[in-house]
């Protein structure tokens, strides 16, 4: 049967097909109806069936009973299998048995005896045409409703008074994990696994007592993934105040939304901890600068032959440097935006880094050999837009973690690849675009889902006391997120771990790895004057001591206002070494005002928590704690000739 899915425009005249093997009858019927209808005519039943196959807009069929080749009742019965048109049997004989049989079989809607009464015939055609239009409209409505029902982004189920499923869409069947046909006649409790039945019973009790229920069902599916489903049930109202007893059950999968909320909560927590860590690191770096600087200057005051004193100073310097490394990790974790992104050829970087990775992983000689293997690189792998130095540090940390997950030894594999993120597929908050991915994989002890959910938390570690700071993975996470990428983990207990770094692909061809600028050897300049500005007296004394030992004349003050006065009053000052974070007037503000007084003045910022975004482009920055050589190299780089 023609589905008649195309709706008929209201202004279009209904189509009437007249079938009769007598031309005179055809003309008479056409004359009667053509004013209000589009009339088609055929003299053969077979030809009429062919026309109905081609046209689905025929609203009414009028057929003579006595025709050569095929009687009218048989023709109309066959037409029913093709068209939904109303049917009128025209007969000139009192053959009531044929008419009754055709009516009983549903082959005809009306019958008209010859000779016909025109008004009566028009009324029958009008009623049959209206019924056809109504059927077409209902069919269209059913099609639209069924399409919406089947393709809703939520599960939808209609239940009877006993809670048994009457009809459900495919999404609802997925929720209970059964085929649609299997669900019909069963309740939700019967279809759910045992672990979820209690929640279903509680919702059913709430619905029985209050007439509606809404809950969020939190469970773990067969793949081990946490899921959250909101289930809402409400009664379907009847006419007036009558109740139908029927209800509708709506299943909404909220897993993606909940995971996004948890990720955002994690990001907020990381940012809060990062801010705290940055503040602590700033103050701690000032202490370490004073300690390390004082220890570096102390040998000038002690006799070299005092071996015990030299050993004690060596121990103190070593401990202070370890503290500086810990503080640097805190800063790398907490410092936003301090990533210098350049095109980095990942295969070249990994080849140059492989020796260091193997040495770092196996250098202790107390465990089984754990080779770091580079898997074959994809052809035409684009360069990554990233900070090469921080990426190297991240890979070293990942390989060390992989080694610790292999207590009996085993291979660590580093693989690379290329991925494209579409506009509508932004897992992990990635922007649409191309990404270079680097995976570090081990076949070690693996991690449980609970452990995976905490590995990026600062100071969280599974290692023994003193075995790790718990900052390695958070530092990697912070670096990659600031780099515009993501860190993804695949692991299971006893099945190893794979951690993948997603880095944005560079928009220009891969270039050679940026070389570290050669600052040259420390130098000595006699007599030149440098202004040291630092609010921490311990740091200021050490900075002054380093510079005086190198032969400079040093002026020192502890705030920006005094620095401005000295620059105005002392024209012999050649450059300024200044702390970035100071009370009253920050280093960046002080530097701007100094440049207004003396445009040629060079300034070296020293800081334990440098937000480079707050500094002018090209500003020279020396991180705390710093050695004498690093300070002098920084001064040499900016000292006017």
Coordinates of C-alpha atoms in Angstrom, one line a residue:
X1 CA 0.0 0.0 0.0
X2 CA 1.2 3.5 -0.8
X3 CA 2.2 5.1 2.5
X4 CA 0.9 8.5 1.5
X5 CA 3.6 10.1 3.7
X6 CA 3.6 13.3 1.6
X7 CA 1.0 15.6 3.1
X8 CA -1.6 17.1 0.7
X9 CA -1.6 20.9 0.5
X10 CA -4.9 22.3 1.7
X11 CA -5.5 24.3 -1.4
X12 CA -4.8 21.3 -3.8
X13 CA -8.0 19.8 -5.3
X14 CA -8.6 16.1 -4.3
X15 CA -7.9 13.6 -7.0
X16 CA -10.7 11.2 -8.1
X17 CA -10.0 8.2 -10.3
X18 CA -12.9 6.9 -12.4
X19 CA -12.7 3.4 -14.0
X20 CA -15.4 2.3 -16.4
X21 CA -15.1 0.6 -19.8
X22 CA -18.0 2.7 -21.2
X23 CA -16.7 6.1 -22.5
X24 CA -20.1 7.7 -22.0
X25 CA -20.2 6.9 -18.3
X26 CA -16.7 8.3 -17.9
X27 CA -17.7 11.6 -19.5
X28 CA -20.9 11.8 -17.4
X29 CA -19.1 11.2 -14.2
X30 CA -16.3 13.6 -15.1
X31 CA -18.8 16.3 -15.9
X32 CA -20.4 15.8 -12.5
X33 CA -17.1 16.0 -10.5
X34 CA -14.5 18.0 -12.4
X35 CA -15.7 21.4 -11.0
X36 CA -14.5 20.4 -7.5
X37 CA -12.0 17.6 -8.1
X38 CA -9.1 16.7 -10.3
X39 CA -10.5 13.8 -12.3
X40 CA -8.5 11.0 -13.8
X41 CA -10.1 8.3 -15.9
X42 CA -9.2 4.8 -17.2
X43 CA -11.2 2.3 -19.3
X44 CA -9.2 -0.7 -18.0
X45 CA -8.9 -2.1 -14.5
X46 CA -5.3 -3.2 -15.2
X47 CA -4.3 0.3 -16.4
X48 CA -6.0 1.8 -13.4
X49 CA -3.9 -0.4 -11.1
X50 CA -0.7 0.8 -12.9
X51 CA -1.8 4.4 -12.4
X52 CA -2.3 3.8 -8.7
X53 CA 1.2 2.4 -8.4
X54 CA 2.6 5.7 -9.8
X55 CA 0.4 8.1 -7.9
X56 CA -0.1 8.2 -4.2
X57 CA -2.4 11.2 -4.2
X58 CA -5.6 9.6 -5.4
X59 CA -8.3 10.3 -2.8
X60 CA -11.3 8.5 -4.2
X61 CA -11.7 5.6 -6.7
X62 CA -15.1 5.2 -8.5
X63 CA -15.4 1.9 -10.4
X64 CA -18.1 0.2 -12.4
X65 CA -18.9 -3.3 -11.3
X66 CA -19.4 -4.8 -14.8
X67 CA -16.2 -4.3 -16.7
X68 CA -14.4 -6.5 -19.3
X69 CA -11.5 -8.4 -17.9
X70 CA -12.0 -7.7 -14.2
X71 CA -15.2 -7.0 -12.2
X72 CA -15.3 -3.8 -10.1
X73 CA -15.3 -5.5 -6.7
X74 CA -12.2 -7.5 -7.5
X75 CA -10.5 -4.4 -8.9
X76 CA -11.3 -2.3 -5.8
X77 CA -10.1 -5.2 -3.5
X78 CA -6.7 -5.2 -5.4
X79 CA -6.6 -1.4 -5.3
X80 CA -6.9 -1.5 -1.5
X81 CA -3.5 -3.2 -1.4
X82 CA -2.0 -0.3 -3.4
X83 CA -3.8 2.8 -2.3
X84 CA -5.5 4.2 0.8
X85 CA -8.2 6.0 -1.3
X86 CA -11.8 5.8 -0.5
X87 CA -13.7 3.4 -2.9
X88 CA -17.1 3.7 -4.5
X89 CA -18.7 0.8 -6.4
X90 CA -21.0 1.8 -9.3
X91 CA -23.5 -0.8 -10.4
X92 CA -26.5 -0.9 -12.6
X93 CA -27.8 -4.1 -11.4
X94 CA -29.5 -5.2 -8.2
X95 CA -26.6 -7.5 -7.4
X96 CA -26.8 -7.0 -3.6
X97 CA -24.8 -10.1 -2.8
X98 CA -21.8 -8.7 -4.6
X99 CA -22.2 -5.4 -2.9
X100 CA -22.6 -7.0 0.6
X101 CA -19.6 -9.2 0.0
X102 CA -17.5 -6.2 -1.1
X103 CA -18.6 -4.2 1.9
X104 CA -17.9 -7.0 4.4
X105 CA -14.4 -7.5 2.9
X106 CA -13.7 -3.8 3.3
X107 CA -13.1 -3.5 -0.4
X108 CA -15.6 -0.6 -0.8
X109 CA -16.6 2.5 1.2
X110 CA -19.9 3.2 -0.6
X111 CA -21.9 1.9 -3.5
X112 CA -24.0 3.8 -6.0
X113 CA -26.7 2.3 -8.2
X114 CA -27.2 3.4 -11.8
X115 CA -28.6 5.8 -12.7
X116 CA -27.1 7.9 -9.9
X117 CA -28.4 11.0 -8.2
X118 CA -25.8 13.6 -8.7
X119 CA -26.1 15.3 -5.3
X120 CA -25.9 11.9 -3.6
X121 CA -22.8 10.9 -5.6
X122 CA -21.1 14.2 -4.8
X123 CA -21.8 13.8 -1.1
X124 CA -20.3 10.3 -1.1
X125 CA -17.2 11.5 -3.0
X126 CA -16.9 14.4 -0.6
X127 CA -17.1 12.2 2.5
X128 CA -14.7 9.6 1.0
X129 CA -12.2 12.4 0.1
X130 CA -12.4 14.0 3.6
X131 CA -11.8 10.6 5.1
X132 CA -8.8 10.0 2.9
X133 CA -7.3 13.4 3.9
X134 CA -7.9 12.6 7.6
X135 CA -6.1 9.2 7.2
X136 CA -3.2 10.9 5.5
X137 CA -2.9 13.5 8.2
X138 CA -3.0 10.8 10.9
X139 CA -0.4 8.8 9.1
X140 CA 1.9 11.8 9.0
X141 CA 1.3 12.6 12.6
X142 CA 2.1 9.0 13.6
X143 CA 5.2 9.1 11.4
X144 CA 6.4 12.3 13.1
X145 CA 5.6 11.1 16.6
X146 CA 7.2 7.7 16.0
X147 CA 10.3 9.4 14.6
X148 CA 10.6 11.7 17.6
X149 CA 9.9 8.8 20.0
X150 CA 12.6 6.6 18.4
X151 CA 15.3 9.3 18.1
X152 CA 14.9 11.2 21.4
X153 CA 18.2 11.6 23.2
X154 CA 16.6 10.1 26.3
X155 CA 15.0 6.8 27.0
X156 CA 11.2 6.9 27.0
X157 CA 8.9 4.1 28.3
X158 CA 5.1 3.9 28.6
X159 CA 3.9 1.7 31.4
X160 CA 0.5 0.3 32.4
X161 CA -1.1 0.5 35.8
X162 CA 1.1 -2.3 37.1
X163 CA 4.3 -0.7 35.9
X164 CA 4.7 -3.2 33.0
X165 CA 6.4 -1.8 29.8
X166 CA 3.9 -1.2 27.1
X167 CA 6.1 0.6 24.6
X168 CA 9.7 1.9 24.8
X169 CA 12.3 3.4 22.4
X170 CA 15.7 2.0 21.7
X171 CA 17.5 4.3 24.2
X172 CA 15.3 3.0 27.0
X173 CA 16.1 -0.6 25.9
X174 CA 19.8 0.2 26.1
X175 CA 19.4 1.5 29.7
X176 CA 18.0 -1.9 30.9
X177 CA 20.4 -3.9 28.6
X178 CA 17.6 -5.9 26.8
X179 CA 16.0 -6.0 23.4
X180 CA 12.8 -3.9 23.0
X181 CA 10.6 -6.8 22.3
X182 CA 11.9 -8.7 25.4
X183 CA 11.0 -5.7 27.6
X184 CA 7.3 -5.5 26.7
X185 CA 5.1 -6.8 29.5
X186 CA 7.9 -6.7 32.1
X187 CA 8.6 -4.2 34.9
X188 CA 11.7 -2.2 35.3
X189 CA 12.7 -4.2 38.4
X190 CA 12.5 -7.4 36.5
X191 CA 14.8 -6.1 33.7
X192 CA 17.5 -4.5 35.8
X193 CA 20.5 -6.4 37.2
X194 CA 20.4 -7.4 40.8
X195 CA 22.7 -4.6 41.9
X196 CA 20.2 -2.0 40.7
X197 CA 16.9 -3.6 41.8
X198 CA 16.9 -1.8 45.3
X199 CA 17.0 1.6 43.6
X200 CA 14.1 0.6 41.3
X201 CA 12.0 -0.6 44.2
X202 CA 12.6 2.6 46.1
X203 CA 11.6 4.7 43.1
X204 CA 8.4 2.5 42.6
X205 CA 7.4 3.1 46.2
X206 CA 7.9 6.8 45.9
X207 CA 5.8 6.8 42.7
X208 CA 3.0 4.8 44.3
X209 CA 2.7 7.2 47.2
X210 CA 3.3 10.5 45.5
X211 CA 2.3 9.9 41.9
X212 CA 5.8 10.9 40.6
X213 CA 9.4 10.1 41.3
X214 CA 12.8 11.4 40.3
X215 CA 16.2 10.0 41.2
X216 CA 19.7 9.7 40.0
X217 CA 20.9 6.1 39.8
X218 CA 24.7 5.8 40.3
X219 CA 26.2 2.5 39.3
X220 CA 29.1 0.8 37.5
X221 CA 28.4 -0.8 34.1
X222 CA 29.8 -4.1 32.8
X223 CA 32.9 -2.3 31.4
X224 CA 33.8 -0.8 34.8
X225 CA 32.8 2.7 33.9
X226 CA 30.9 4.8 36.4
X227 CA 27.4 5.8 35.2
X228 CA 24.8 8.2 36.3
X229 CA 21.2 7.9 35.1
X230 CA 18.3 10.3 36.0
X231 CA 15.0 8.4 36.1
X232 CA 11.8 10.3 36.2
X233 CA 8.3 8.7 36.4
X234 CA 5.0 10.5 36.2
X235 CA 1.4 9.6 35.6
X236 CA -0.3 10.2 32.3
X237 CA -3.4 12.4 32.8
X238 CA -6.8 11.3 31.4
X239 CA -9.7 13.5 30.3
X240 CA -10.9 15.8 33.0
X241 CA -10.1 14.5 36.4
X242 CA -10.0 10.9 35.4
X243 CA -6.8 9.0 35.8
X244 CA -5.6 6.6 33.1
X245 CA -3.4 4.5 35.3
X246 CA -0.7 4.8 32.7
X247 CA 2.7 6.3 33.4
X248 CA 5.7 7.5 31.5
X249 CA 9.3 6.7 32.5
X250 CA 12.1 8.9 31.3
X251 CA 15.7 7.7 31.4
X252 CA 18.4 10.3 31.0
X253 CA 22.0 9.3 30.8
X254 CA 23.9 12.0 32.7
X255 CA 27.3 10.3 32.8
X256 CA 29.0 12.8 30.5
X257 CA 27.6 15.8 32.4
X258 CA 28.7 14.3 35.8
X259 CA 32.1 13.4 34.5
X260 CA 32.5 17.0 33.2
X261 CA 31.4 18.4 36.5
X262 CA 33.9 16.2 38.3
X263 CA 36.6 17.3 35.9
X264 CA 35.7 20.9 36.5
X265 CA 35.7 20.4 40.2
X266 CA 39.2 18.8 39.9
X267 CA 40.4 21.7 37.8
X268 CA 39.2 24.2 40.4
X269 CA 40.9 22.2 43.2
X270 CA 44.1 22.0 41.2
X271 CA 44.0 25.8 40.6
X272 CA 43.4 26.5 44.3
X273 CA 46.2 24.2 45.4
X274 CA 48.4 25.7 42.6
X275 CA 47.9 29.2 43.9
X276 CA 48.8 28.0 47.4
X277 CA 51.8 26.1 46.2
X278 CA 53.0 29.2 44.2
X279 CA 52.8 31.4 47.3
X280 CA 54.7 28.9 49.4
X281 CA 57.3 28.4 46.7
X282 CA 57.9 32.1 46.4
X283 CA 58.7 32.5 50.1
X284 CA 60.7 29.3 50.2
X285 CA 62.8 30.4 47.2
X286 CA 63.8 33.5 49.0
X287 CA 65.0 31.4 51.9
X288 CA 66.9 29.0 49.6
X289 CA 68.5 31.9 47.8
X290 CA 69.8 33.3 51.0
X291 CA 70.9 29.9 52.2
X292 CA 72.6 28.7 49.0
X293 CA 74.1 32.2 48.4
X294 CA 75.5 32.4 51.9
X295 CA 77.0 28.8 51.6
X296 CA 78.5 29.7 48.3
X297 CA 80.2 32.9 49.7
X298 CA 81.2 31.2 53.0
X299 CA 84.3 29.3 51.7
X300 CA 85.9 32.7 51.0
X301 CA 85.9 33.3 54.7
X302 CA 87.1 29.8 55.9
X303 CA 90.5 28.2 55.6
X304 CA 90.5 25.6 52.8
X305 CA 92.4 23.1 55.0
X306 CA 89.4 22.7 57.3
X307 CA 88.1 19.5 55.7
X308 CA 85.2 18.8 58.2
X309 CA 83.8 22.3 57.7
X310 CA 84.0 21.8 53.9
X311 CA 82.2 18.5 54.1
X312 CA 79.4 20.0 56.3
X313 CA 79.0 22.9 53.8
X314 CA 78.9 20.4 51.0
X315 CA 76.1 18.5 52.8
X316 CA 74.2 21.7 53.4
X317 CA 74.5 22.8 49.8
X318 CA 73.3 19.4 48.5
X319 CA 70.3 19.5 50.8
X320 CA 69.4 23.1 49.8
X321 CA 69.7 22.2 46.1
X322 CA 67.2 19.3 46.7
X323 CA 64.9 21.8 48.3
X324 CA 65.3 24.1 45.3
X325 CA 64.4 21.2 43.0
X326 CA 61.2 20.5 45.0
X327 CA 60.3 24.1 44.9
X328 CA 60.8 24.2 41.1
X329 CA 58.4 21.4 40.8
X330 CA 55.9 23.3 42.9
X331 CA 56.3 26.3 40.6
X332 CA 56.0 24.1 37.4
X333 CA 52.7 22.7 38.8
X334 CA 51.3 26.1 39.9
X335 CA 52.6 28.6 37.5
X336 CA 50.0 29.5 34.7
X337 CA 51.0 30.4 31.2
X338 CA 54.8 30.0 31.7
X339 CA 55.1 27.7 28.7
X340 CA 57.3 28.8 25.8
X341 CA 55.7 27.0 22.8
X342 CA 57.8 26.4 19.7
X343 CA 57.6 23.8 16.9
X344 CA 59.3 20.6 18.3
X345 CA 60.1 17.6 16.1
X346 CA 59.0 14.8 18.5
X347 CA 61.1 12.0 16.8
X348 CA 64.3 14.0 17.0
X349 CA 63.6 15.0 20.6
X350 CA 62.9 11.3 21.6
X351 CA 66.0 10.0 19.8
X352 CA 68.2 12.6 21.6
X353 CA 66.5 11.9 24.9
X354 CA 66.5 8.0 24.8
X355 CA 70.0 7.7 26.2
X356 CA 69.2 10.0 29.1
X357 CA 66.0 8.1 29.8
X358 CA 67.7 4.7 29.9
X359 CA 70.5 6.1 32.1
X360 CA 67.9 7.7 34.4
X361 CA 65.7 4.6 34.7
X362 CA 68.5 2.1 35.1
X363 CA 71.3 4.2 36.6
X364 CA 71.0 2.9 40.2
X365 CA 72.0 -0.6 39.4
X366 CA 69.8 -2.1 42.1
X367 CA 67.0 -3.4 40.0
X368 CA 66.4 -5.5 36.9
X369 CA 67.2 -3.8 33.6
X370 CA 64.3 -1.8 32.3
X371 CA 64.9 -0.7 28.7
X372 CA 63.2 2.4 27.3
X373 CA 62.2 1.5 23.8
X374 CA 61.1 3.9 21.1
X375 CA 58.4 2.4 18.9
X376 CA 58.4 3.2 15.1
X377 CA 57.4 6.7 14.4
X378 CA 54.4 7.4 12.0
X379 CA 55.3 8.8 8.6
X380 CA 55.1 12.6 8.3
X381 CA 54.4 13.1 12.0
X382 CA 53.9 16.9 12.3
X383 CA 55.8 18.9 14.8
X384 CA 54.2 19.6 18.2
X385 CA 53.7 23.1 19.5
X386 CA 55.2 22.8 23.0
X387 CA 58.0 23.7 25.4
X388 CA 60.8 21.2 24.6
X389 CA 62.4 21.6 28.0
X390 CA 59.2 20.9 30.0
X391 CA 58.3 18.1 27.7
X392 CA 61.6 16.4 28.3
X393 CA 61.1 16.7 32.1
X394 CA 57.6 15.3 31.8
X395 CA 58.9 12.3 29.8
X396 CA 61.6 11.6 32.4
X397 CA 59.0 11.7 35.2
X398 CA 56.7 9.3 33.3
X399 CA 59.5 6.8 32.6
X400 CA 60.5 6.9 36.3
X401 CA 56.9 6.2 37.3
X402 CA 56.7 3.4 34.8
X403 CA 59.9 1.9 36.2
X404 CA 58.4 2.0 39.7
X405 CA 55.4 0.1 38.4
X406 CA 57.7 -2.7 37.2
X407 CA 59.2 -4.2 40.4
X408 CA 60.5 -7.2 38.5
X409 CA 61.8 -5.2 35.6
X410 CA 60.4 -5.0 32.1
X411 CA 60.2 -2.8 29.0
X412 CA 58.9 0.7 28.9
X413 CA 57.6 1.7 25.4
X414 CA 57.3 5.2 24.1
X415 CA 55.0 5.5 21.0
X416 CA 53.8 8.5 19.0
X417 CA 50.8 9.2 16.8
X418 CA 48.6 11.8 15.2
X419 CA 45.0 12.5 16.2
X420 CA 42.3 14.9 14.9
X421 CA 39.7 16.3 17.3
X422 CA 36.4 17.2 15.6
X423 CA 34.3 20.2 16.6
X424 CA 31.7 18.0 18.2
X425 CA 34.1 15.7 20.0
X426 CA 36.0 17.7 22.6
X427 CA 36.8 15.0 25.2
X428 CA 38.8 16.5 28.1
X429 CA 38.0 20.1 26.9
X430 CA 40.3 19.9 23.8
X431 CA 39.8 22.4 21.1
X432 CA 39.0 21.1 17.7
X433 CA 42.2 20.6 15.7
X434 CA 45.2 18.3 15.1
X435 CA 47.2 16.8 18.0
X436 CA 50.5 14.9 18.3
X437 CA 50.2 12.2 21.0
X438 CA 53.0 10.6 23.0
X439 CA 52.3 7.5 25.0
X440 CA 54.5 6.0 27.8
X441 CA 53.4 2.4 28.4
X442 CA 54.4 -0.3 30.8
X443 CA 53.2 -3.8 31.5
X444 CA 53.4 -3.3 35.3
X445 CA 51.1 -3.6 38.3
X446 CA 48.5 -1.1 36.9
X447 CA 46.1 1.0 38.8
X448 CA 42.5 0.7 40.1
X449 CA 39.9 3.2 39.0
X450 CA 40.0 4.8 42.5
X451 CA 43.8 5.3 42.2
X452 CA 43.5 6.7 38.7
X453 CA 41.1 9.3 40.0
X454 CA 43.7 10.7 42.4
X455 CA 47.1 10.4 40.5
X456 CA 47.0 14.1 39.5
X457 CA 46.3 15.4 43.0
X458 CA 49.3 17.3 44.4
X459 CA 51.3 15.5 47.1
X460 CA 49.4 12.2 46.5
X461 CA 51.8 9.3 46.2
X462 CA 51.7 5.5 46.5
X463 CA 55.4 5.3 47.2
X464 CA 57.0 4.7 50.6
X465 CA 57.8 7.6 52.8
X466 CA 60.6 9.6 51.2
X467 CA 60.2 7.8 47.9
X468 CA 58.4 10.5 46.1
X469 CA 57.0 14.0 46.6
X470 CA 53.7 13.4 44.8
X471 CA 54.3 16.3 42.4
X472 CA 55.6 14.5 39.3
X473 CA 52.2 13.8 37.7
X474 CA 50.5 17.0 38.8
X475 CA 53.4 18.9 37.3
X476 CA 53.0 17.0 34.0
X477 CA 49.2 17.6 34.1
X478 CA 49.7 21.3 34.7
X479 CA 52.3 21.7 31.9
X480 CA 50.2 19.8 29.3
X481 CA 47.0 21.7 30.2
X482 CA 48.7 25.0 30.0
X483 CA 50.1 23.8 26.7
X484 CA 46.6 23.5 25.3
X485 CA 46.6 19.7 25.5
X486 CA 45.4 16.9 27.8
X487 CA 46.7 13.9 29.7
X488 CA 44.8 10.6 29.4
X489 CA 45.3 7.4 31.4
X490 CA 44.4 3.8 30.5
X491 CA 45.2 1.3 33.3
X492 CA 43.8 -1.7 35.1
X493 CA 45.2 -3.8 38.0
X494 CA 47.7 -6.3 36.7
X495 CA 47.4 -5.0 33.1
X496 CA 49.9 -2.2 33.1
X497 CA 49.5 1.5 32.5
X498 CA 49.6 3.8 29.4
X499 CA 49.7 7.6 30.0
X500 CA 49.3 9.7 26.8
X501 CA 50.2 13.3 26.4
X502 CA 48.1 15.2 23.8
X503 CA 50.0 18.2 22.4
X504 CA 48.6 20.6 19.7
X505 CA 50.3 20.1 16.4
X506 CA 52.4 23.1 15.1
X507 CA 51.0 25.0 12.2
X508 CA 54.4 25.2 10.5
X509 CA 56.8 22.4 9.5
X510 CA 58.9 20.8 12.2
X511 CA 62.1 22.7 12.9
X512 CA 65.2 21.7 14.7
X513 CA 65.0 21.7 18.5
X514 CA 65.6 25.1 19.9
X515 CA 69.1 25.4 21.2
X516 CA 69.8 26.8 24.7
X517 CA 71.3 30.2 24.4
X518 CA 75.0 30.1 25.3
X519 CA 75.5 32.7 28.0
X520 CA 79.2 32.2 27.9
X521 CA 81.5 32.0 30.9
X522 CA 81.2 34.2 34.0
X523 CA 83.1 37.4 33.7
X524 CA 84.6 40.1 35.9
X525 CA 84.0 43.8 35.4
X526 CA 85.8 46.2 37.7
X527 CA 84.2 49.3 39.0
X528 CA 80.8 49.3 37.2
X529 CA 77.8 50.1 39.4
X530 CA 74.8 47.9 39.7
X531 CA 71.6 48.6 41.8
X532 CA 70.2 45.6 43.7
X533 CA 66.5 46.0 44.7
X534 CA 65.0 43.2 46.9
X535 CA 62.6 43.5 49.9
X536 CA 64.2 40.3 51.4
X537 CA 67.4 41.4 53.3
X538 CA 68.8 37.9 53.1
X539 CA 68.4 37.7 49.3
X540 CA 69.7 41.2 48.9
X541 CA 72.9 40.5 50.9
X542 CA 73.6 37.4 48.9
X543 CA 73.0 39.2 45.5
X544 CA 75.3 42.0 46.6
X545 CA 77.9 39.6 47.8
X546 CA 78.0 37.8 44.4
X547 CA 78.3 41.0 42.5
X548 CA 81.0 42.6 44.8
X549 CA 83.1 39.4 44.5
X550 CA 83.0 39.8 40.8
X551 CA 84.3 43.3 41.0
X552 CA 81.1 45.4 40.7
X553 CA 80.3 48.4 42.8
X554 CA 76.9 47.7 44.3
X555 CA 74.1 49.9 45.6
X556 CA 71.2 48.2 47.4
X557 CA 67.7 49.2 48.5
X558 CA 64.6 47.3 49.6
X559 CA 61.7 48.9 47.8
X560 CA 60.7 50.5 44.5
X561 CA 60.4 54.1 45.8
X562 CA 64.0 54.1 47.0
X563 CA 65.1 52.5 43.7
X564 CA 63.6 55.4 41.7
X565 CA 65.4 58.0 43.8
X566 CA 68.7 56.2 43.4
X567 CA 68.3 56.0 39.6
X568 CA 67.6 59.7 39.5
X569 CA 70.5 60.7 41.8
X570 CA 73.2 58.2 40.8
X571 CA 73.9 58.4 37.0
X572 CA 76.8 55.9 37.4
X573 CA 74.3 53.0 37.8
X574 CA 74.6 50.9 34.7
X575 CA 71.9 48.3 35.3
X576 CA 69.4 47.1 37.9
X577 CA 68.9 43.6 39.5
X578 CA 65.4 43.7 40.9
X579 CA 63.0 41.4 42.6
X580 CA 59.7 41.1 40.8
X581 CA 57.3 40.7 43.7
X582 CA 57.7 43.4 46.4
X583 CA 55.2 45.2 48.7
X584 CA 54.1 48.7 47.8
X585 CA 55.4 48.8 44.2
X586 CA 56.0 45.6 42.2
X587 CA 59.1 45.1 40.1
X588 CA 57.2 45.5 36.8
X589 CA 55.8 48.8 37.9
X590 CA 59.1 50.0 39.2
X591 CA 60.8 49.0 35.9
X592 CA 58.3 50.9 33.9
X593 CA 58.9 54.1 35.8
X594 CA 62.7 53.6 35.7
X595 CA 62.4 53.4 31.9
X596 CA 60.6 56.7 31.9
X597 CA 63.5 58.3 33.7
X598 CA 66.4 56.5 31.9
X599 CA 65.3 54.7 28.7
X600 CA 68.8 53.0 28.3
X601 CA 68.6 51.3 31.7
X602 CA 68.8 47.5 31.6
X603 CA 66.9 45.5 34.2
X604 CA 67.3 41.9 35.3
X605 CA 64.3 40.5 37.2
X606 CA 65.0 37.9 39.9
X607 CA 62.0 36.0 41.2
X608 CA 60.8 32.8 42.7
X609 CA 57.4 33.0 41.1
X610 CA 57.6 34.8 37.8
X611 CA 54.4 35.4 35.9
X612 CA 55.9 36.3 32.5
X613 CA 52.5 37.5 31.3
X614 CA 52.9 40.5 33.7
X615 CA 56.3 41.4 32.2
X616 CA 57.1 43.4 29.1
X617 CA 58.1 41.4 26.0
X618 CA 61.8 40.5 26.1
X619 CA 62.2 41.0 29.8
X620 CA 65.2 39.2 31.3
X621 CA 64.3 36.9 34.2
X622 CA 66.5 34.9 36.6
X623 CA 64.7 32.3 38.8
X624 CA 65.4 32.0 42.5
X625 CA 67.4 30.3 43.9
X626 CA 70.3 31.3 41.7
X627 CA 74.1 30.6 41.8
X628 CA 76.8 33.2 41.4
X629 CA 77.5 32.0 37.9
X630 CA 73.9 32.3 36.8
X631 CA 73.6 35.8 38.2
X632 CA 76.8 37.0 36.5
X633 CA 75.8 35.4 33.2
X634 CA 72.4 37.2 33.4
X635 CA 74.2 40.5 34.1
X636 CA 76.6 40.0 31.2
X637 CA 73.7 39.4 28.8
X638 CA 72.2 42.8 29.6
X639 CA 75.3 44.9 30.5
X640 CA 75.8 47.8 28.1
X641 CA 79.0 47.6 26.1

